[in-house]
């Protein structure tokens, strides 16, 4: 099934100058970049985006980390895009993510893990609408 998924290249990705390297992993896997925006994330938007983590003790550290510097927000489109992107990223904890995955190759730990990606169709639709208007998504 052709899907769209939302990806955020997080502050550690931007600070390590890895944006183009990570985007290339996605495009080499056959996905197309159909929207792209550089943003300084605000706390209100992060509280909405990570609402399922608000009660966790590490929530304040997620917010401060995600506000360290501007991030790149992308929409990728292609066959099974949601699962393909999550597979390329690897598991949340970069310290145990396999080599060859984006997090395993470039991430640091459970928090500084290079990129966010939508984890279901329903979430992808909500997340794309959170960051982009319909006329900013080009396919
Ligand atoms: P994923 O990003 O793999 O979908 P989750 O949805 O579980 O993972 O968590 C969202 C984000 O919250 C993670 O990518 C990470 O940045 C942060 N996070 C999750 N668990 C922890 C933790 N135990 N300590 C610090 N940050 C965490």
PDB file of C-alpha atoms and ligand atoms in Angstrom:
ATOM      1  CA  UNK A   1       0.000   0.000   0.000  1.00  0.00           C
ATOM      2  CA  UNK A   2       1.266   3.497  -0.823  1.00  0.00           C
ATOM      3  CA  UNK A   3       1.590   5.454   2.427  1.00  0.00           C
ATOM      4  CA  UNK A   4       2.889   8.776   3.699  1.00  0.00           C
ATOM      5  CA  UNK A   5       4.813   9.047   6.948  1.00  0.00           C
ATOM      6  CA  UNK A   6       6.096  11.931   9.047  1.00  0.00           C
ATOM      7  CA  UNK A   7       9.769  12.027   9.984  1.00  0.00           C
ATOM      8  CA  UNK A   8      11.517  14.541  12.254  1.00  0.00           C
ATOM      9  CA  UNK A   9      15.287  14.755  11.976  1.00  0.00           C
ATOM     10  CA  UNK A  10      15.959  15.492  15.646  1.00  0.00           C
ATOM     11  CA  UNK A  11      18.524  17.918  17.119  1.00  0.00           C
ATOM     12  CA  UNK A  12      21.283  15.278  17.418  1.00  0.00           C
ATOM     13  CA  UNK A  13      20.908  14.509  13.697  1.00  0.00           C
ATOM     14  CA  UNK A  14      21.134  18.209  12.831  1.00  0.00           C
ATOM     15  CA  UNK A  15      24.057  18.858  15.218  1.00  0.00           C
ATOM     16  CA  UNK A  16      26.016  15.954  13.702  1.00  0.00           C
ATOM     17  CA  UNK A  17      25.317  17.284  10.178  1.00  0.00           C
ATOM     18  CA  UNK A  18      23.667  14.012   9.221  1.00  0.00           C
ATOM     19  CA  UNK A  19      20.460  15.315   7.606  1.00  0.00           C
ATOM     20  CA  UNK A  20      21.466  14.500   4.028  1.00  0.00           C
ATOM     21  CA  UNK A  21      22.939  11.105   5.002  1.00  0.00           C
ATOM     22  CA  UNK A  22      19.723  10.090   6.766  1.00  0.00           C
ATOM     23  CA  UNK A  23      17.479  11.381   3.968  1.00  0.00           C
ATOM     24  CA  UNK A  24      19.585   9.369   1.503  1.00  0.00           C
ATOM     25  CA  UNK A  25      18.891   6.157   3.468  1.00  0.00           C
ATOM     26  CA  UNK A  26      15.172   6.801   2.935  1.00  0.00           C
ATOM     27  CA  UNK A  27      15.388   7.741  -0.738  1.00  0.00           C
ATOM     28  CA  UNK A  28      17.769   4.845  -1.494  1.00  0.00           C
ATOM     29  CA  UNK A  29      15.064   2.566  -0.096  1.00  0.00           C
ATOM     30  CA  UNK A  30      12.707   3.853  -2.783  1.00  0.00           C
ATOM     31  CA  UNK A  31      10.791   6.465  -0.796  1.00  0.00           C
ATOM     32  CA  UNK A  32      10.108   9.952  -2.136  1.00  0.00           C
ATOM     33  CA  UNK A  33      10.434  13.210  -0.268  1.00  0.00           C
ATOM     34  CA  UNK A  34       7.085  14.990  -0.715  1.00  0.00           C
ATOM     35  CA  UNK A  35       7.293  17.686   2.000  1.00  0.00           C
ATOM     36  CA  UNK A  36      10.094  19.310   3.960  1.00  0.00           C
ATOM     37  CA  UNK A  37      10.283  22.121   6.539  1.00  0.00           C
ATOM     38  CA  UNK A  38      12.928  23.402   8.957  1.00  0.00           C
ATOM     39  CA  UNK A  39      11.398  24.402  12.277  1.00  0.00           C
ATOM     40  CA  UNK A  40      12.285  25.456  15.789  1.00  0.00           C
ATOM     41  CA  UNK A  41       9.820  23.323  17.772  1.00  0.00           C
ATOM     42  CA  UNK A  42       7.760  25.047  20.468  1.00  0.00           C
ATOM     43  CA  UNK A  43       6.935  23.420  23.789  1.00  0.00           C
ATOM     44  CA  UNK A  44       3.169  23.498  23.072  1.00  0.00           C
ATOM     45  CA  UNK A  45       3.650  21.521  19.853  1.00  0.00           C
ATOM     46  CA  UNK A  46       5.961  19.023  21.599  1.00  0.00           C
ATOM     47  CA  UNK A  47       3.403  18.477  24.369  1.00  0.00           C
ATOM     48  CA  UNK A  48       0.875  17.594  21.651  1.00  0.00           C
ATOM     49  CA  UNK A  49       3.286  15.449  19.642  1.00  0.00           C
ATOM     50  CA  UNK A  50       4.514  13.473  22.677  1.00  0.00           C
ATOM     51  CA  UNK A  51       1.259  13.578  24.694  1.00  0.00           C
ATOM     52  CA  UNK A  52       1.486   9.804  25.374  1.00  0.00           C
ATOM     53  CA  UNK A  53       4.760  10.433  27.268  1.00  0.00           C
ATOM     54  CA  UNK A  54       3.690  13.460  29.319  1.00  0.00           C
ATOM     55  CA  UNK A  55       3.532  11.489  32.590  1.00  0.00           C
ATOM     56  CA  UNK A  56       6.991   9.923  32.178  1.00  0.00           C
ATOM     57  CA  UNK A  57       9.798  11.237  34.400  1.00  0.00           C
ATOM     58  CA  UNK A  58      11.949  11.858  31.322  1.00  0.00           C
ATOM     59  CA  UNK A  59       9.324  14.021  29.583  1.00  0.00           C
ATOM     60  CA  UNK A  60      10.971  17.390  30.498  1.00  0.00           C
ATOM     61  CA  UNK A  61      14.279  16.126  29.105  1.00  0.00           C
ATOM     62  CA  UNK A  62      12.599  15.172  25.802  1.00  0.00           C
ATOM     63  CA  UNK A  63      11.198  18.697  25.507  1.00  0.00           C
ATOM     64  CA  UNK A  64      14.538  20.384  26.216  1.00  0.00           C
ATOM     65  CA  UNK A  65      16.369  18.038  23.844  1.00  0.00           C
ATOM     66  CA  UNK A  66      13.882  18.600  21.012  1.00  0.00           C
ATOM     67  CA  UNK A  67      14.284  22.378  21.469  1.00  0.00           C
ATOM     68  CA  UNK A  68      18.108  22.376  21.376  1.00  0.00           C
ATOM     69  CA  UNK A  69      18.183  23.542  17.765  1.00  0.00           C
ATOM     70  CA  UNK A  70      15.960  23.702  14.671  1.00  0.00           C
ATOM     71  CA  UNK A  71      14.879  20.330  13.278  1.00  0.00           C
ATOM     72  CA  UNK A  72      13.965  19.162   9.784  1.00  0.00           C
ATOM     73  CA  UNK A  73      10.432  17.806   9.386  1.00  0.00           C
ATOM     74  CA  UNK A  74       9.758  15.578   6.355  1.00  0.00           C
ATOM     75  CA  UNK A  75       6.971  13.657   4.724  1.00  0.00           C
ATOM     76  CA  UNK A  76       8.074  10.531   2.855  1.00  0.00           C
ATOM     77  CA  UNK A  77       5.834   8.653   0.469  1.00  0.00           C
ATOM     78  CA  UNK A  78       6.030   5.155  -0.945  1.00  0.00           C
ATOM     79  CA  UNK A  79       5.101   1.500  -0.696  1.00  0.00           C
ATOM     80  CA  UNK A  80       4.667   0.596   3.019  1.00  0.00           C
ATOM     81  CA  UNK A  81       6.448   3.845   3.908  1.00  0.00           C
ATOM     82  CA  UNK A  82       5.576   3.646   7.623  1.00  0.00           C
ATOM     83  CA  UNK A  83       7.118   0.205   8.217  1.00  0.00           C
ATOM     84  CA  UNK A  84      10.000   0.825   5.801  1.00  0.00           C
ATOM     85  CA  UNK A  85      11.059   4.003   7.637  1.00  0.00           C
ATOM     86  CA  UNK A  86      10.689   2.406  11.100  1.00  0.00           C
ATOM     87  CA  UNK A  87      12.774  -0.546   9.894  1.00  0.00           C
ATOM     88  CA  UNK A  88      15.504   1.709   8.528  1.00  0.00           C
ATOM     89  CA  UNK A  89      15.558   3.651  11.824  1.00  0.00           C
ATOM     90  CA  UNK A  90      15.795   0.619  14.081  1.00  0.00           C
ATOM     91  CA  UNK A  91      14.597   0.358  17.684  1.00  0.00           C
ATOM     92  CA  UNK A  92      14.216   3.374  20.005  1.00  0.00           C
ATOM     93  CA  UNK A  93      17.367   2.690  22.049  1.00  0.00           C
ATOM     94  CA  UNK A  94      20.282   3.581  19.786  1.00  0.00           C
ATOM     95  CA  UNK A  95      22.769   1.927  22.147  1.00  0.00           C
ATOM     96  CA  UNK A  96      21.286  -1.488  21.349  1.00  0.00           C
ATOM     97  CA  UNK A  97      20.001  -0.804  17.815  1.00  0.00           C
ATOM     98  CA  UNK A  98      21.711  -3.060  15.240  1.00  0.00           C
ATOM     99  CA  UNK A  99      24.521  -1.666  13.105  1.00  0.00           C
ATOM    100  CA  UNK A 100      23.204  -0.891   9.665  1.00  0.00           C
ATOM    101  CA  UNK A 101      20.130   0.833  11.089  1.00  0.00           C
ATOM    102  CA  UNK A 102      20.132   4.630  11.238  1.00  0.00           C
ATOM    103  CA  UNK A 103      19.885   4.672  15.046  1.00  0.00           C
ATOM    104  CA  UNK A 104      22.465   1.884  15.401  1.00  0.00           C
ATOM    105  CA  UNK A 105      24.925   3.723  13.160  1.00  0.00           C
ATOM    106  CA  UNK A 106      24.440   7.317  14.313  1.00  0.00           C
ATOM    107  CA  UNK A 107      22.380   7.523  17.530  1.00  0.00           C
ATOM    108  CA  UNK A 108      23.509   7.629  21.128  1.00  0.00           C
ATOM    109  CA  UNK A 109      20.832   6.279  23.483  1.00  0.00           C
ATOM    110  CA  UNK A 110      17.054   6.033  24.127  1.00  0.00           C
ATOM    111  CA  UNK A 111      16.619   9.760  23.873  1.00  0.00           C
ATOM    112  CA  UNK A 112      19.177  11.025  21.352  1.00  0.00           C
ATOM    113  CA  UNK A 113      18.143   8.672  18.592  1.00  0.00           C
ATOM    114  CA  UNK A 114      18.403  10.759  15.394  1.00  0.00           C
ATOM    115  CA  UNK A 115      14.834  10.704  14.097  1.00  0.00           C
ATOM    116  CA  UNK A 116      11.163  10.348  14.888  1.00  0.00           C
ATOM    117  CA  UNK A 117       8.883   8.423  12.530  1.00  0.00           C
ATOM    118  CA  UNK A 118       5.117   7.777  12.614  1.00  0.00           C
ATOM    119  CA  UNK A 119       4.248   4.289  13.853  1.00  0.00           C
ATOM    120  CA  UNK A 120       0.836   3.663  12.205  1.00  0.00           C
ATOM    121  CA  UNK A 121      -1.397   4.941   9.402  1.00  0.00           C
ATOM    122  CA  UNK A 122      -3.698   6.702  11.859  1.00  0.00           C
ATOM    123  CA  UNK A 123      -0.799   8.404  13.639  1.00  0.00           C
ATOM    124  CA  UNK A 124       0.862   9.364  10.329  1.00  0.00           C
ATOM    125  CA  UNK A 125      -2.267  11.184   9.131  1.00  0.00           C
ATOM    126  CA  UNK A 126      -2.486  13.114  12.435  1.00  0.00           C
ATOM    127  CA  UNK A 127       1.220  13.911  12.529  1.00  0.00           C
ATOM    128  CA  UNK A 128       1.372  15.131   8.925  1.00  0.00           C
ATOM    129  CA  UNK A 129      -1.581  17.453   9.623  1.00  0.00           C
ATOM    130  CA  UNK A 130       0.171  18.702  12.797  1.00  0.00           C
ATOM    131  CA  UNK A 131       3.188  19.947  10.832  1.00  0.00           C
ATOM    132  CA  UNK A 132       1.977  20.649   7.279  1.00  0.00           C
ATOM    133  CA  UNK A 133      -1.005  22.190   5.514  1.00  0.00           C
ATOM    134  CA  UNK A 134      -2.388  20.108   2.634  1.00  0.00           C
ATOM    135  CA  UNK A 135      -0.837  22.430   0.046  1.00  0.00           C
ATOM    136  CA  UNK A 136       2.634  21.936   1.576  1.00  0.00           C
ATOM    137  CA  UNK A 137       2.568  18.186   0.826  1.00  0.00           C
ATOM    138  CA  UNK A 138       3.378  17.641  -2.840  1.00  0.00           C
ATOM    139  CA  UNK A 139       2.162  14.122  -3.574  1.00  0.00           C
TER     140      UNK A 139
HETATM  141  P1  LIG B   1      10.068   5.809  18.999  1.00  0.00           P
HETATM  142  O1  LIG B   1      10.662   7.177  18.754  1.00  0.00           O
HETATM  143  O2  LIG B   1      11.020   4.698  18.652  1.00  0.00           O
HETATM  144  O3  LIG B   1       8.701   5.634  18.385  1.00  0.00           O
HETATM  145  P2  LIG B   1       8.744   6.094  21.629  1.00  0.00           P
HETATM  146  O4  LIG B   1       7.482   6.473  20.917  1.00  0.00           O
HETATM  147  O5  LIG B   1       8.675   5.028  22.668  1.00  0.00           O
HETATM  148  O6  LIG B   1       9.895   5.667  20.592  1.00  0.00           O
HETATM  149  O7  LIG B   1       9.369   7.373  22.356  1.00  0.00           O
HETATM  150  C1  LIG B   1       9.362   8.619  21.726  1.00  0.00           C
HETATM  151  C2  LIG B   1      10.669   9.335  22.020  1.00  0.00           C
HETATM  152  O8  LIG B   1      10.764   9.639  23.403  1.00  0.00           O
HETATM  153  C3  LIG B   1      11.917   8.504  21.716  1.00  0.00           C
HETATM  154  O9  LIG B   1      12.268   8.518  20.363  1.00  0.00           O
HETATM  155  C4  LIG B   1      12.951   9.187  22.584  1.00  0.00           C
HETATM  156  O10 LIG B   1      13.482  10.361  21.994  1.00  0.00           O
HETATM  157  C5  LIG B   1      12.133   9.541  23.815  1.00  0.00           C
HETATM  158  N1  LIG B   1      12.248   8.469  24.828  1.00  0.00           N
HETATM  159  C6  LIG B   1      11.575   7.299  24.847  1.00  0.00           C
HETATM  160  N2  LIG B   1      11.911   6.543  25.908  1.00  0.00           N
HETATM  161  C7  LIG B   1      12.832   7.271  26.598  1.00  0.00           C
HETATM  162  C8  LIG B   1      13.582   7.067  27.810  1.00  0.00           C
HETATM  163  N3  LIG B   1      13.427   5.959  28.546  1.00  0.00           N
HETATM  164  N4  LIG B   1      14.435   8.038  28.193  1.00  0.00           N
HETATM  165  C9  LIG B   1      14.566   9.176  27.465  1.00  0.00           C
HETATM  166  N5  LIG B   1      13.891   9.447  26.321  1.00  0.00           N
HETATM  167  C10 LIG B   1      13.040   8.507  25.885  1.00  0.00           C
END
